[in-house]
PDB file of C-alpha atoms in Angstrom:
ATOM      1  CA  UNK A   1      14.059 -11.351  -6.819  1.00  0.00           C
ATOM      2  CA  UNK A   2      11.518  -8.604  -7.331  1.00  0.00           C
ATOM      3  CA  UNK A   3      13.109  -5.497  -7.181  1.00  0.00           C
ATOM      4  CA  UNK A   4      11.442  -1.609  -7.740  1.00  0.00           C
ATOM      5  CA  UNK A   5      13.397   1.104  -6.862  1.00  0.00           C
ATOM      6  CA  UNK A   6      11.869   4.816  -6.997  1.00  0.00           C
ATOM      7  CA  UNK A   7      13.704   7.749  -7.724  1.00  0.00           C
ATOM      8  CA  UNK A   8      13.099  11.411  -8.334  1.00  0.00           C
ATOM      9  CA  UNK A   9      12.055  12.741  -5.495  1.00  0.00           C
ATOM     10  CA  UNK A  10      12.788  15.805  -3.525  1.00  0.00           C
ATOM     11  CA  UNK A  11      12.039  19.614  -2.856  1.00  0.00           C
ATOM     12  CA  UNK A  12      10.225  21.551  -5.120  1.00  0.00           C
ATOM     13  CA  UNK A  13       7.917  25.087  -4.635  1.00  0.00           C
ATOM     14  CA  UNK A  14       4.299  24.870  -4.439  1.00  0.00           C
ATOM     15  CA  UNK A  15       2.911  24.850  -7.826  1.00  0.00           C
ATOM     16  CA  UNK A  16       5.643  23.460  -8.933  1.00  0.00           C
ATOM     17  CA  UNK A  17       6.758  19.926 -10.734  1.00  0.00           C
ATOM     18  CA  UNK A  18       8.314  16.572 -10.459  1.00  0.00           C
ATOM     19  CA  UNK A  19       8.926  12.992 -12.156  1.00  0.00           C
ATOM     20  CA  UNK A  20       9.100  10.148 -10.080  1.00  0.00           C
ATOM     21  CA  UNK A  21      10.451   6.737 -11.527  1.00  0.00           C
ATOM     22  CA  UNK A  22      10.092   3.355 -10.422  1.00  0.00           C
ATOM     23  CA  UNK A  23      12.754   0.706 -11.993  1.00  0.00           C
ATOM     24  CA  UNK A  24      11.688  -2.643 -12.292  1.00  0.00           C
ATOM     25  CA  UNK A  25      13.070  -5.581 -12.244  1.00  0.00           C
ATOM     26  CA  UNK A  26      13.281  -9.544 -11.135  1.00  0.00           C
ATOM     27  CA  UNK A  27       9.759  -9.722 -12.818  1.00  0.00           C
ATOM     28  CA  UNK A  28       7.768 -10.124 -16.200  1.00  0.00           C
ATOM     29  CA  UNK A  29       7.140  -5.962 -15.964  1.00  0.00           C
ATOM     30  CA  UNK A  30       4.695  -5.833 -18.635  1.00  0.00           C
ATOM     31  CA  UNK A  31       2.084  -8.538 -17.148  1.00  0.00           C
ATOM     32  CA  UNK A  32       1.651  -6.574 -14.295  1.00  0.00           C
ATOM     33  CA  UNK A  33      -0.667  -3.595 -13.127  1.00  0.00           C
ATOM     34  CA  UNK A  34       0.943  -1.248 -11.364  1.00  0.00           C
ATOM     35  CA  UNK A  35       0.503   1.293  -8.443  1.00  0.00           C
ATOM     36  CA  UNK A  36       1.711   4.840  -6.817  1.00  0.00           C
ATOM     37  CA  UNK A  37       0.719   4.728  -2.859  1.00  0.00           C
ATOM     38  CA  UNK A  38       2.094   8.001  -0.842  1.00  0.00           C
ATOM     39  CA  UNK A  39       2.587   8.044   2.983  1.00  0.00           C
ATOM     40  CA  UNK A  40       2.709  11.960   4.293  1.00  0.00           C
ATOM     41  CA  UNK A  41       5.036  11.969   7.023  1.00  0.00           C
ATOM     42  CA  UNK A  42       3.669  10.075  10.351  1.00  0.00           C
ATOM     43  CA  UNK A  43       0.352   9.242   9.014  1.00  0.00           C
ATOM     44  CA  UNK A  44      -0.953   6.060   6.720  1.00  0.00           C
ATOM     45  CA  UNK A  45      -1.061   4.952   3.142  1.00  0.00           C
ATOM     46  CA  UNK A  46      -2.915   6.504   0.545  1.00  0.00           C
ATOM     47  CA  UNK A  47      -3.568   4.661  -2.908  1.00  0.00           C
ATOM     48  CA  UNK A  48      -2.746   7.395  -5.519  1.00  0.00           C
ATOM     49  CA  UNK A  49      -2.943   5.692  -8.960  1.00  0.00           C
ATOM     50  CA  UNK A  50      -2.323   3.202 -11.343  1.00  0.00           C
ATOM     51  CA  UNK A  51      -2.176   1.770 -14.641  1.00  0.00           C
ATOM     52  CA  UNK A  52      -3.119  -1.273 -16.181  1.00  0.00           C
ATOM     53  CA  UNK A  53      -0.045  -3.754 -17.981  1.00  0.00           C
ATOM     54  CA  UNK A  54       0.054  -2.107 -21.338  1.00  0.00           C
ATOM     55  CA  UNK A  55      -0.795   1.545 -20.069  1.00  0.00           C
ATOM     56  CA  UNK A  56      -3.869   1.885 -21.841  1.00  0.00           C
ATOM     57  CA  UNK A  57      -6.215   2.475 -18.852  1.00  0.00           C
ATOM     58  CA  UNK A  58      -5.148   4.304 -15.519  1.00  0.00           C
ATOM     59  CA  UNK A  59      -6.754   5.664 -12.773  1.00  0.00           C
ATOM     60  CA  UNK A  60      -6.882   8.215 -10.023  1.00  0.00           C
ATOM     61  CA  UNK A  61      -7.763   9.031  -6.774  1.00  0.00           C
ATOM     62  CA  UNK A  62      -9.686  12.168  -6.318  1.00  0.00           C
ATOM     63  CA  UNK A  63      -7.222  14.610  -4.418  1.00  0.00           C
ATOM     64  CA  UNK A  64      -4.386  14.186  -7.623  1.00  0.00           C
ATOM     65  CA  UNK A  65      -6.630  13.865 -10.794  1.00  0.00           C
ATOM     66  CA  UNK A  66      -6.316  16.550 -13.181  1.00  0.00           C
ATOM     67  CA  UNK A  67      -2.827  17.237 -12.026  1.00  0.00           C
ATOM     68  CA  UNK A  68      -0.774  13.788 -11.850  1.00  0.00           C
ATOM     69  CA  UNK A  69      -0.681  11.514 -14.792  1.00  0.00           C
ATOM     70  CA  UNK A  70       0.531   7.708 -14.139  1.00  0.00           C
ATOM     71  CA  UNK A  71       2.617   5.995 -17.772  1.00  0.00           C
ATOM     72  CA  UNK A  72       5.159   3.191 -18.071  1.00  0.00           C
ATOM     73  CA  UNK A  73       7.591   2.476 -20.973  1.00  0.00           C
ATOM     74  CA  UNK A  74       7.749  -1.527 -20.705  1.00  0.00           C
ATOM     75  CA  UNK A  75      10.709  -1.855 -23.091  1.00  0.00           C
ATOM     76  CA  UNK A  76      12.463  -0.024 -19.993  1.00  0.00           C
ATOM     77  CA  UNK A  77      10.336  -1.572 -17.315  1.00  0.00           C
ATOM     78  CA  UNK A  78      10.021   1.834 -15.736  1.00  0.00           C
ATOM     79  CA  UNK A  79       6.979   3.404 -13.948  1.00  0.00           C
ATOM     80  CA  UNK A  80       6.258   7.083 -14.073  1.00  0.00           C
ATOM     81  CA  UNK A  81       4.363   9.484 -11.652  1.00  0.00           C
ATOM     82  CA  UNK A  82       4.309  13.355 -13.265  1.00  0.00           C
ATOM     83  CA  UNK A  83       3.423  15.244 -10.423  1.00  0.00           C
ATOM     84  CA  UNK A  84       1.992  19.207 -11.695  1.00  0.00           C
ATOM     85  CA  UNK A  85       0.402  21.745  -9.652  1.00  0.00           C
ATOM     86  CA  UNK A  86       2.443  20.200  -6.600  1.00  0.00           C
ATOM     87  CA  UNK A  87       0.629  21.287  -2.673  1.00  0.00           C
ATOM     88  CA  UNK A  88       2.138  21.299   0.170  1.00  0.00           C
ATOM     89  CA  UNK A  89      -0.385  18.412   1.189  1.00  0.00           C
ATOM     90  CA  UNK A  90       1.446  16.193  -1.129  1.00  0.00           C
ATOM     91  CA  UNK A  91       4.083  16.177   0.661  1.00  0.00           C
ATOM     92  CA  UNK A  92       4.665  12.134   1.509  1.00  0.00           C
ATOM     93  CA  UNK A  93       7.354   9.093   0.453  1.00  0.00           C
ATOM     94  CA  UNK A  94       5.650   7.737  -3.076  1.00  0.00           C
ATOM     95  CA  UNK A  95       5.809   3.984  -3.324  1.00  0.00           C
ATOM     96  CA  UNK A  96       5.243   2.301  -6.490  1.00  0.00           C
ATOM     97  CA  UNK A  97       4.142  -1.264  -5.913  1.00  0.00           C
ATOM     98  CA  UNK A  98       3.311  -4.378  -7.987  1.00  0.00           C
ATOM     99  CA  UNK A  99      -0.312  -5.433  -8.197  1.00  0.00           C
ATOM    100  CA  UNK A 100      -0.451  -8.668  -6.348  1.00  0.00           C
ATOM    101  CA  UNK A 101      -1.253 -10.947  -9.223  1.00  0.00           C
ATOM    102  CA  UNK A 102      -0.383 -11.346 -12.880  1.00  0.00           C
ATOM    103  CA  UNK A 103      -2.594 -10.469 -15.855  1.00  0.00           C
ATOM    104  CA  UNK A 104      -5.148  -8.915 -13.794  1.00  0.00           C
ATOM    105  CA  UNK A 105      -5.714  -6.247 -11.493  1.00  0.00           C
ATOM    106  CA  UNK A 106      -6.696  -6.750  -7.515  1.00  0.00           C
ATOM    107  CA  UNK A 107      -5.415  -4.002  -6.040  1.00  0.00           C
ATOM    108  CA  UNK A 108      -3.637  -5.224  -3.561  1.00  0.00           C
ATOM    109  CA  UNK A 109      -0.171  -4.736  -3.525  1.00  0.00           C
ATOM    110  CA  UNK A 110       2.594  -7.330  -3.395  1.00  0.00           C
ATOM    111  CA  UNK A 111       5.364  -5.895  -3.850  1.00  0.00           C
ATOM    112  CA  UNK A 112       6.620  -2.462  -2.503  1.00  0.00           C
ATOM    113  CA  UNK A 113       9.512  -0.048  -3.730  1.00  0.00           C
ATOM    114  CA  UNK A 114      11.550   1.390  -1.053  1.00  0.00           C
ATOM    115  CA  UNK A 115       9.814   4.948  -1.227  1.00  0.00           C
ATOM    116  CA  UNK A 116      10.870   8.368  -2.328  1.00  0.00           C
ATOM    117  CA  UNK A 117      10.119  12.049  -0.349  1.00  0.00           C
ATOM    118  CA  UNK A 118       8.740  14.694  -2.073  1.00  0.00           C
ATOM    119  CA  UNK A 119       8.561  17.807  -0.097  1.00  0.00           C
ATOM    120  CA  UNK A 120       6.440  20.643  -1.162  1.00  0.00           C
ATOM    121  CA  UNK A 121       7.245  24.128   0.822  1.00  0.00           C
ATOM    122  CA  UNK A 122       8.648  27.281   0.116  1.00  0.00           C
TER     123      UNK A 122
ATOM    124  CA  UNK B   1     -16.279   6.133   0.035  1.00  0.00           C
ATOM    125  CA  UNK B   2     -15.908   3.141   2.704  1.00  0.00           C
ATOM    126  CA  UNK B   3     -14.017   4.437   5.956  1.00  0.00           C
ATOM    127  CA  UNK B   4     -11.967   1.547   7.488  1.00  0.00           C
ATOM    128  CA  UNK B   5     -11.427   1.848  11.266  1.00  0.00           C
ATOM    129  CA  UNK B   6      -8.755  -0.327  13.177  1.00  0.00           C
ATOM    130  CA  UNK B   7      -8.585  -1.313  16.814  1.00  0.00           C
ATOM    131  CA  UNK B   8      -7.108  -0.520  19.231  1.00  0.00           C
ATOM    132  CA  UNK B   9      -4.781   2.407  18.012  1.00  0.00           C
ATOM    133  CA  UNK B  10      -2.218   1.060  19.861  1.00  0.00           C
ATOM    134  CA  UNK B  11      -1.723  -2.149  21.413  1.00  0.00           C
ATOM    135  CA  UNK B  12       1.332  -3.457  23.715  1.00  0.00           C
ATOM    136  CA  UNK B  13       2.207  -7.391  24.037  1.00  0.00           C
ATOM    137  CA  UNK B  14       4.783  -9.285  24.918  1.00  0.00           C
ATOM    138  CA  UNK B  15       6.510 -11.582  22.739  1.00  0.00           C
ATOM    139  CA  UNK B  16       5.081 -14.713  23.209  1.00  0.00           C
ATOM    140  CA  UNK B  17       1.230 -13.177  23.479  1.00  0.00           C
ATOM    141  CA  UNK B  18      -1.414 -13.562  21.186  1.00  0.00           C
ATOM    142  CA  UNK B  19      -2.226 -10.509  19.227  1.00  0.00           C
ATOM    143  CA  UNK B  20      -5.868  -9.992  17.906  1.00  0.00           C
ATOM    144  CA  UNK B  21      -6.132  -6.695  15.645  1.00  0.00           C
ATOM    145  CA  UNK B  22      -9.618  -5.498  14.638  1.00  0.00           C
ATOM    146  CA  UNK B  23     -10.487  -3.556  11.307  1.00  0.00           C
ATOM    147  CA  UNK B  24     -14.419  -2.617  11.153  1.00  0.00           C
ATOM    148  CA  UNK B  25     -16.102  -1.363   7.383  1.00  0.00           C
ATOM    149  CA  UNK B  26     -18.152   1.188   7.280  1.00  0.00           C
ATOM    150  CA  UNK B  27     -19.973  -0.643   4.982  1.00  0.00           C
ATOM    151  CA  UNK B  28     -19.965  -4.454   3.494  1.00  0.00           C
ATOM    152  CA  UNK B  29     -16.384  -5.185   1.088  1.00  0.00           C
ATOM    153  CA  UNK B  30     -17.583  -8.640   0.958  1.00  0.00           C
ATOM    154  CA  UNK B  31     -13.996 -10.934   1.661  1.00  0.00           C
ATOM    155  CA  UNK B  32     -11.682  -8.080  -0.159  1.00  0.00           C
ATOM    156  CA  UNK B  33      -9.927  -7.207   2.550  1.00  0.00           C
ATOM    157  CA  UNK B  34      -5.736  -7.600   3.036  1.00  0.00           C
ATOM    158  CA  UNK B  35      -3.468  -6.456   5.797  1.00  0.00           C
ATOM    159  CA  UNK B  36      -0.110  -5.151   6.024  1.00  0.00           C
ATOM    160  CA  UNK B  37       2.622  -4.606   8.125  1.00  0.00           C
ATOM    161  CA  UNK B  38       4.963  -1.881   8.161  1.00  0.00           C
ATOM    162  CA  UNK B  39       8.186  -1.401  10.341  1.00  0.00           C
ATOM    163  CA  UNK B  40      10.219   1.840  10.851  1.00  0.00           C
ATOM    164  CA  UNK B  41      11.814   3.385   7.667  1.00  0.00           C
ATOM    165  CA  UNK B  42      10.948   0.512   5.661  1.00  0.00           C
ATOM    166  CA  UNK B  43       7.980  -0.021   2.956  1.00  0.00           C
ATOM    167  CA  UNK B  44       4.620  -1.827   3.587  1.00  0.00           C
ATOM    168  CA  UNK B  45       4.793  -5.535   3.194  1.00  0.00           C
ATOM    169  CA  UNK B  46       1.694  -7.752   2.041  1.00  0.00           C
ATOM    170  CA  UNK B  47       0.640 -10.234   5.108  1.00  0.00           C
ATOM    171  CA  UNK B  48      -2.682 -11.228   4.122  1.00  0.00           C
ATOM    172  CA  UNK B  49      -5.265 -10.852   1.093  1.00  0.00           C
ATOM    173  CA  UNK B  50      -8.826 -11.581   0.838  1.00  0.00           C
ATOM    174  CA  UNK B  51      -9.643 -11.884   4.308  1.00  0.00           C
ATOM    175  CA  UNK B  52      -7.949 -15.295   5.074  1.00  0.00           C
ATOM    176  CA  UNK B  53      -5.293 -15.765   2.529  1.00  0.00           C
ATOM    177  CA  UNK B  54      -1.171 -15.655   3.774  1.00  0.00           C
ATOM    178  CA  UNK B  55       0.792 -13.669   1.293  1.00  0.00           C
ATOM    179  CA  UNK B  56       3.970 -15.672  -0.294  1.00  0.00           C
ATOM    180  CA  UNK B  57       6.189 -16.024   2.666  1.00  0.00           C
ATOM    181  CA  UNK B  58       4.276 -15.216   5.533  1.00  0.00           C
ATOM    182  CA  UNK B  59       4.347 -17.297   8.181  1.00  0.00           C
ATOM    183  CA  UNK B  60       1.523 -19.119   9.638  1.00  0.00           C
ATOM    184  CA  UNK B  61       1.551 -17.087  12.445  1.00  0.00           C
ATOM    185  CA  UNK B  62      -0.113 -14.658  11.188  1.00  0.00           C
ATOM    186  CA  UNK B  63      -4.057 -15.525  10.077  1.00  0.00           C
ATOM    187  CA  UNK B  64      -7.102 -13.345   9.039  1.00  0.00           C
ATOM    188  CA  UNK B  65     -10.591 -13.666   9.632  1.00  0.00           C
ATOM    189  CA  UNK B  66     -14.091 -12.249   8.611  1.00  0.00           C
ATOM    190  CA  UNK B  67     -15.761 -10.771   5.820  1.00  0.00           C
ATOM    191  CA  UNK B  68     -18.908  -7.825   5.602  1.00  0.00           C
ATOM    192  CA  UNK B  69     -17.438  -5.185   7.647  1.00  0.00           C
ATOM    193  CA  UNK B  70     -15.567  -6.968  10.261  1.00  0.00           C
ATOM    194  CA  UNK B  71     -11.958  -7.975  10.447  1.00  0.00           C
ATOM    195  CA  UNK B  72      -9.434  -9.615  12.338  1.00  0.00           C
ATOM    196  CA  UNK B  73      -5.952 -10.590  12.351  1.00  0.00           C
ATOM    197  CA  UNK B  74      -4.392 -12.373  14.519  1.00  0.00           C
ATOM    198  CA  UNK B  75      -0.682 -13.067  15.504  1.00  0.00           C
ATOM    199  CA  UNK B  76      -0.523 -16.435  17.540  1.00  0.00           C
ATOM    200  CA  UNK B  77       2.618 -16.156  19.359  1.00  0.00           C
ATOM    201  CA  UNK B  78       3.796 -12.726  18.806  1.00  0.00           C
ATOM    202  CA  UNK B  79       8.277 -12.742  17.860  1.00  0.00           C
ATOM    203  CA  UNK B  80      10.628  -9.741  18.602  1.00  0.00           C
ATOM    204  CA  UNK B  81      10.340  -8.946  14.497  1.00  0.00           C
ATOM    205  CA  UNK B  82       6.414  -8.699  14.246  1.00  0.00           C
ATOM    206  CA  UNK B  83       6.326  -5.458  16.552  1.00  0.00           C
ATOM    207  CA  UNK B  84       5.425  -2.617  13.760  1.00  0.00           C
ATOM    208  CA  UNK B  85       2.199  -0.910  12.755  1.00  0.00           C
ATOM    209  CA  UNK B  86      -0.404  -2.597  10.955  1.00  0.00           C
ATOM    210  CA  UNK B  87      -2.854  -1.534   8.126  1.00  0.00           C
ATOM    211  CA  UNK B  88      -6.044  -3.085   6.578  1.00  0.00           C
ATOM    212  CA  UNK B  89      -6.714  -2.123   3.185  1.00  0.00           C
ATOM    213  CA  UNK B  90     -10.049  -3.054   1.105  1.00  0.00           C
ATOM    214  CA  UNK B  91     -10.452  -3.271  -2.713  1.00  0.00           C
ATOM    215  CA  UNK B  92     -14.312  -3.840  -2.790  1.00  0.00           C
ATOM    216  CA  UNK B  93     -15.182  -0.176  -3.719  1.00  0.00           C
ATOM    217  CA  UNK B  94     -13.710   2.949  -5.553  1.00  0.00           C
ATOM    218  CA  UNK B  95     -11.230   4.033  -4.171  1.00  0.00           C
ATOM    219  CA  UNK B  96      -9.406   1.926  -2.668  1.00  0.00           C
ATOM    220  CA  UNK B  97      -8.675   2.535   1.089  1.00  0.00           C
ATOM    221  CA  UNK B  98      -6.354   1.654   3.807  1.00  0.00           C
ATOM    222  CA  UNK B  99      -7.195   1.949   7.933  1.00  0.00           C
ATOM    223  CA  UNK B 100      -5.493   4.477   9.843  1.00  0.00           C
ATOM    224  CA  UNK B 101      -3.211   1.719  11.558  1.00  0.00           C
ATOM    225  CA  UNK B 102      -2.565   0.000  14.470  1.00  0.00           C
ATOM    226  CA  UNK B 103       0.269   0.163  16.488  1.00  0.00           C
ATOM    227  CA  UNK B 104       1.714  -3.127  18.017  1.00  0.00           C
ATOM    228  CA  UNK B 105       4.506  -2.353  21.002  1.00  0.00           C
ATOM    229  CA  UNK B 106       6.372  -4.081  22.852  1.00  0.00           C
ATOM    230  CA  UNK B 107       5.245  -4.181  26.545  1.00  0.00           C
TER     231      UNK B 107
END
């Protein structure tokens, strides 16, 4: 059974920083691209990042690059989100999800984590 | 940056009823379009991919439809367990982007 369970979340000061993990497992971690998606509270998804199956390439979305940096260690099957220069408008539950297929990237994501809040305030 | 817009915002069945869900593209993403459904407190779960294609374990209930810049999902005979909100999400261009949701209530 595919399992990813975040973890790291919580309060931190604007300007601040946080590490979120995602554990892995059920699943061949290292064939698979992998994703960060936020939801802010009450309002929809937002792709984030990701990062191919050996962590050589990743990508961003606009409103985090230059301050949130996507990595994986495959040996522990664990995904990574180092959040810097946190806003209050990143404020949301982070999910990590699974790209839907293996070996390749679609985005589209197949499997979902259960989510973690990270709350940005003062 | 393609702006996905769902219809109705909110829509309110009764079990039993056919539910048709409309996602329009502000511009062409071609078939590379996928829906999901998310219930309270939970995460997002993959229904459909690629327009037309049911996601491992989805029921055949549930079916997509169209390609260019319109969308539809439909939910033949709608069970107690389907009520939730509902989000399109295309991976044609950079970024990717999800709708702003639909919510399906009971009536």
């Amino acid at each position: 059974e595919v399992q990813l369970v975040e973890s790291g979340g919580g309060l931190v000061q604007p300007g601040g920083s946080l590490r979120l993990s995602c554990a892995a497992s059920g699943f061949t971690f290292s064939s698979y691209w992998m994703h960060w998606v936020r939801q802010a509270p009450g309002k929809g998804l937002v792709w984030v990042s990701r990062i191919n199956s050996d962590g050589s390439s990743t990508s961003y979305a606009d409103s985090v690059k230059g301050r949130f940096t996507i990595s994986r260690d495959n040996a522990k099957n664990t995904l990574y989100l180092q959040m810097n220069s946190l806003r209050a408008e990143d404020t949301a539950v982070y999910y990590c999800a699974r790209d839907r297929q293996e070996g390749t990237v679609t985005t589209n994501f197949g499997y979902w984590g259960q989510g973690t809040l990270v709350t940005v305030s003062s | 940056e393609i702006v996905l817009t769902q219809s109705p915002a909110t829509l309110s069945l009764s079990p039993g009823e056919r539910a048709t869900l409309s996602c329009r593209a502000s511009q062409s993403v071609s078939s590379y379009l996928a829906w999901y459904q998310q219930k309270p407190g939970q995460a997002p779960r993959l229904l459909i991919y690629d327009a037309s294609n049911r996601a491992t374990g989805i029921p055949a209930r549930f079916s997509g439809s169209g390609s260019g810049t319109d969308f539809t999902l439909t939910i033949s005979s709608l069970e107690p367990e389907d009520f939730a909100v509902y989000y399109c999400q295309q991976r044609s261009n950079w970024p990717p982007g999800f709708g702003q949701g639909t919510r399906l209530e009971i009536k």
